[in-house]
JSON list of C-alpha atoms in Angstrom, two decimals:
[
{"chain": "A", "resi": 1, "resn": "MET", "atom": "CA", "xyz": [7.31, 27.49, -18.87]},
{"chain": "A", "resi": 2, "resn": "ALA", "atom": "CA", "xyz": [6.82, 24.64, -21.29]},
{"chain": "A", "resi": 3, "resn": "ASP", "atom": "CA", "xyz": [5.50, 21.32, -20.06]},
{"chain": "A", "resi": 4, "resn": "LYS", "atom": "CA", "xyz": [8.15, 18.65, -19.91]},
{"chain": "A", "resi": 5, "resn": "ARG", "atom": "CA", "xyz": [7.25, 15.38, -21.57]},
{"chain": "A", "resi": 6, "resn": "ASP", "atom": "CA", "xyz": [7.41, 12.21, -19.52]},
{"chain": "A", "resi": 7, "resn": "LEU", "atom": "CA", "xyz": [10.36, 10.13, -20.49]},
{"chain": "A", "resi": 8, "resn": "PRO", "atom": "CA", "xyz": [10.16, 6.35, -20.48]},
{"chain": "A", "resi": 9, "resn": "ALA", "atom": "CA", "xyz": [11.75, 4.65, -17.50]},
{"chain": "A", "resi": 10, "resn": "ASP", "atom": "CA", "xyz": [15.18, 3.17, -17.99]},
{"chain": "A", "resi": 11, "resn": "GLU", "atom": "CA", "xyz": [13.92, -0.10, -16.62]},
{"chain": "A", "resi": 12, "resn": "PHE", "atom": "CA", "xyz": [10.38, -1.16, -15.73]},
{"chain": "A", "resi": 13, "resn": "PRO", "atom": "CA", "xyz": [10.14, -2.71, -12.26]},
{"chain": "A", "resi": 14, "resn": "SER", "atom": "CA", "xyz": [8.81, -6.15, -13.05]},
{"chain": "A", "resi": 15, "resn": "ASN", "atom": "CA", "xyz": [8.89, -8.02, -9.73]},
{"chain": "A", "resi": 16, "resn": "PRO", "atom": "CA", "xyz": [5.22, -8.60, -8.86]},
{"chain": "A", "resi": 17, "resn": "TRP", "atom": "CA", "xyz": [5.64, -10.55, -5.60]},
{"chain": "A", "resi": 18, "resn": "PRO", "atom": "CA", "xyz": [5.70, -7.75, -3.00]},
{"chain": "A", "resi": 19, "resn": "LEU", "atom": "CA", "xyz": [2.56, -6.27, -4.57]},
{"chain": "A", "resi": 20, "resn": "VAL", "atom": "CA", "xyz": [0.89, -9.70, -4.73]},
{"chain": "A", "resi": 21, "resn": "VAL", "atom": "CA", "xyz": [1.50, -10.21, -0.98]},
{"chain": "A", "resi": 22, "resn": "VAL", "atom": "CA", "xyz": [-0.04, -6.81, -0.22]},
{"chain": "A", "resi": 23, "resn": "LEU", "atom": "CA", "xyz": [-3.02, -7.54, -2.49]},
{"chain": "A", "resi": 24, "resn": "VAL", "atom": "CA", "xyz": [-3.64, -10.90, -0.76]},
{"chain": "A", "resi": 25, "resn": "VAL", "atom": "CA", "xyz": [-3.86, -9.13, 2.61]},
{"chain": "A", "resi": 26, "resn": "LEU", "atom": "CA", "xyz": [-6.10, -6.46, 1.04]},
{"chain": "A", "resi": 27, "resn": "GLY", "atom": "CA", "xyz": [-8.30, -9.23, -0.40]},
{"chain": "A", "resi": 28, "resn": "ALA", "atom": "CA", "xyz": [-8.66, -10.77, 3.05]},
{"chain": "A", "resi": 29, "resn": "GLY", "atom": "CA", "xyz": [-9.85, -7.38, 4.30]},
{"chain": "A", "resi": 30, "resn": "LEU", "atom": "CA", "xyz": [-12.37, -7.16, 1.48]},
{"chain": "A", "resi": 31, "resn": "VAL", "atom": "CA", "xyz": [-13.69, -10.64, 2.32]},
{"chain": "A", "resi": 32, "resn": "LEU", "atom": "CA", "xyz": [-14.16, -9.53, 5.93]},
{"chain": "A", "resi": 33, "resn": "LEU", "atom": "CA", "xyz": [-15.95, -6.44, 4.68]},
{"chain": "A", "resi": 34, "resn": "GLY", "atom": "CA", "xyz": [-18.20, -8.60, 2.54]},
{"chain": "A", "resi": 35, "resn": "ILE", "atom": "CA", "xyz": [-19.34, -10.66, 5.53]},
{"chain": "A", "resi": 36, "resn": "GLY", "atom": "CA", "xyz": [-20.10, -7.56, 7.57]},
{"chain": "A", "resi": 37, "resn": "ARG", "atom": "CA", "xyz": [-17.05, -7.33, 9.85]},
{"chain": "A", "resi": 38, "resn": "TRP", "atom": "CA", "xyz": [-16.26, -3.72, 8.92]},
{"chain": "A", "resi": 39, "resn": "ARG", "atom": "CA", "xyz": [-14.01, -2.88, 11.88]},
{"chain": "A", "resi": 40, "resn": "SER", "atom": "CA", "xyz": [-11.85, -5.97, 11.42]},
{"chain": "A", "resi": 41, "resn": "ALA", "atom": "CA", "xyz": [-11.87, -5.38, 7.67]},
{"chain": "A", "resi": 42, "resn": "SER", "atom": "CA", "xyz": [-10.71, -1.80, 8.10]},
{"chain": "A", "resi": 43, "resn": "LEU", "atom": "CA", "xyz": [-7.87, -2.89, 10.35]},
{"chain": "A", "resi": 44, "resn": "VAL", "atom": "CA", "xyz": [-6.77, -5.59, 7.89]},
{"chain": "A", "resi": 45, "resn": "ILE", "atom": "CA", "xyz": [-6.90, -3.08, 5.03]},
{"chain": "A", "resi": 46, "resn": "ALA", "atom": "CA", "xyz": [-4.84, -0.65, 7.12]},
{"chain": "A", "resi": 47, "resn": "SER", "atom": "CA", "xyz": [-2.36, -3.44, 7.82]},
{"chain": "A", "resi": 48, "resn": "SER", "atom": "CA", "xyz": [-2.03, -4.09, 4.08]},
{"chain": "A", "resi": 49, "resn": "ALA", "atom": "CA", "xyz": [-1.06, -0.44, 3.56]},
{"chain": "A", "resi": 50, "resn": "ALA", "atom": "CA", "xyz": [1.38, -0.67, 6.49]},
{"chain": "A", "resi": 51, "resn": "LEU", "atom": "CA", "xyz": [2.84, -3.85, 4.99]},
{"chain": "A", "resi": 52, "resn": "ALA", "atom": "CA", "xyz": [3.28, -2.09, 1.65]},
{"chain": "A", "resi": 53, "resn": "ALA", "atom": "CA", "xyz": [5.06, 0.77, 3.44]},
{"chain": "A", "resi": 54, "resn": "LEU", "atom": "CA", "xyz": [7.32, -1.65, 5.28]},
{"chain": "A", "resi": 55, "resn": "LEU", "atom": "CA", "xyz": [8.17, -3.60, 2.13]},
{"chain": "A", "resi": 56, "resn": "ARG", "atom": "CA", "xyz": [8.86, -0.38, 0.25]},
{"chain": "A", "resi": 57, "resn": "LEU", "atom": "CA", "xyz": [11.13, 0.76, 3.09]},
{"chain": "A", "resi": 58, "resn": "VAL", "atom": "CA", "xyz": [13.25, -2.37, 3.42]},
{"chain": "A", "resi": 59, "resn": "LEU", "atom": "CA", "xyz": [13.41, -3.66, -0.17]},
{"chain": "A", "resi": 60, "resn": "ARG", "atom": "CA", "xyz": [15.57, -2.16, -2.89]},
{"chain": "A", "resi": 61, "resn": "ALA", "atom": "CA", "xyz": [13.64, -0.58, -5.75]},
{"chain": "A", "resi": 62, "resn": "ARG", "atom": "CA", "xyz": [14.53, -3.44, -8.10]},
{"chain": "A", "resi": 63, "resn": "ILE", "atom": "CA", "xyz": [13.17, -6.02, -5.65]},
{"chain": "A", "resi": 64, "resn": "ALA", "atom": "CA", "xyz": [10.18, -3.93, -4.49]},
{"chain": "A", "resi": 65, "resn": "GLY", "atom": "CA", "xyz": [9.03, -4.06, -8.09]},
{"chain": "A", "resi": 66, "resn": "LEU", "atom": "CA", "xyz": [5.53, -2.77, -8.65]},
{"chain": "A", "resi": 67, "resn": "LEU", "atom": "CA", "xyz": [5.34, -1.12, -5.20]},
{"chain": "A", "resi": 68, "resn": "VAL", "atom": "CA", "xyz": [7.67, 1.56, -6.52]},
{"chain": "A", "resi": 69, "resn": "VAL", "atom": "CA", "xyz": [5.64, 4.63, -7.47]},
{"chain": "A", "resi": 70, "resn": "ARG", "atom": "CA", "xyz": [7.68, 7.67, -6.47]},
{"chain": "A", "resi": 71, "resn": "GLY", "atom": "CA", "xyz": [10.77, 8.09, -4.36]},
{"chain": "A", "resi": 72, "resn": "ARG", "atom": "CA", "xyz": [11.23, 5.69, -1.45]},
{"chain": "A", "resi": 73, "resn": "TRP", "atom": "CA", "xyz": [10.36, 8.21, 1.26]},
{"chain": "A", "resi": 74, "resn": "VAL", "atom": "CA", "xyz": [7.35, 9.60, -0.59]},
{"chain": "A", "resi": 75, "resn": "ASP", "atom": "CA", "xyz": [5.98, 6.08, -0.96]},
{"chain": "A", "resi": 76, "resn": "VAL", "atom": "CA", "xyz": [6.69, 5.12, 2.66]},
{"chain": "A", "resi": 77, "resn": "VAL", "atom": "CA", "xyz": [5.26, 8.32, 4.17]},
{"chain": "A", "resi": 78, "resn": "GLY", "atom": "CA", "xyz": [2.17, 8.22, 1.94]},
{"chain": "A", "resi": 79, "resn": "LEU", "atom": "CA", "xyz": [1.41, 4.56, 2.65]},
{"chain": "A", "resi": 80, "resn": "SER", "atom": "CA", "xyz": [2.08, 4.99, 6.37]},
{"chain": "A", "resi": 81, "resn": "ALA", "atom": "CA", "xyz": [-0.23, 8.00, 6.55]},
{"chain": "A", "resi": 82, "resn": "MET", "atom": "CA", "xyz": [-2.95, 6.07, 4.72]},
{"chain": "A", "resi": 83, "resn": "ALA", "atom": "CA", "xyz": [-2.55, 3.08, 7.06]},
{"chain": "A", "resi": 84, "resn": "ALA", "atom": "CA", "xyz": [-2.67, 5.29, 10.15]},
{"chain": "A", "resi": 85, "resn": "GLY", "atom": "CA", "xyz": [-5.71, 7.17, 8.87]},
{"chain": "A", "resi": 86, "resn": "ILE", "atom": "CA", "xyz": [-7.69, 4.02, 8.07]},
{"chain": "A", "resi": 87, "resn": "ALA", "atom": "CA", "xyz": [-6.79, 2.40, 11.39]},
{"chain": "A", "resi": 88, "resn": "THR", "atom": "CA", "xyz": [-7.64, 5.56, 13.33]},
{"chain": "A", "resi": 89, "resn": "LEU", "atom": "CA", "xyz": [-11.03, 5.86, 11.67]},
{"chain": "A", "resi": 90, "resn": "ALA", "atom": "CA", "xyz": [-11.75, 2.17, 12.27]},
{"chain": "A", "resi": 91, "resn": "LEU", "atom": "CA", "xyz": [-11.01, 2.53, 15.96]},
{"chain": "A", "resi": 92, "resn": "LEU", "atom": "CA", "xyz": [-12.79, 5.87, 16.48]},
{"chain": "A", "resi": 93, "resn": "VAL", "atom": "CA", "xyz": [-16.13, 5.10, 14.86]},
{"chain": "A", "resi": 94, "resn": "PRO", "atom": "CA", "xyz": [-18.44, 3.77, 17.55]},
{"chain": "A", "resi": 95, "resn": "PRO", "atom": "CA", "xyz": [-20.02, 0.38, 16.91]},
{"chain": "A", "resi": 96, "resn": "SER", "atom": "CA", "xyz": [-23.65, 0.38, 15.81]},
{"chain": "A", "resi": 97, "resn": "ARG", "atom": "CA", "xyz": [-26.11, -1.16, 18.22]}
]
């Protein structure tokens, strides 16, 4: 079976604002991580992935812009699983004493 070449998209999703909102929340998590609040940082980072999943779910592909990677449900399930995994790990790891 021959490899199929990737075809260019009919239209490039150019709306950056949903991604910018998610990146601002992610940046807040990274700031918390930088000051040593790893549990809070992990929960904020998980919430940024959950926010991305929510935005991808409710916004049309044209409006979701740069959050569109694959099909809607692939994006939503993948981002939700990542958010749940990060949050679960943040809550299960015992605090260091």
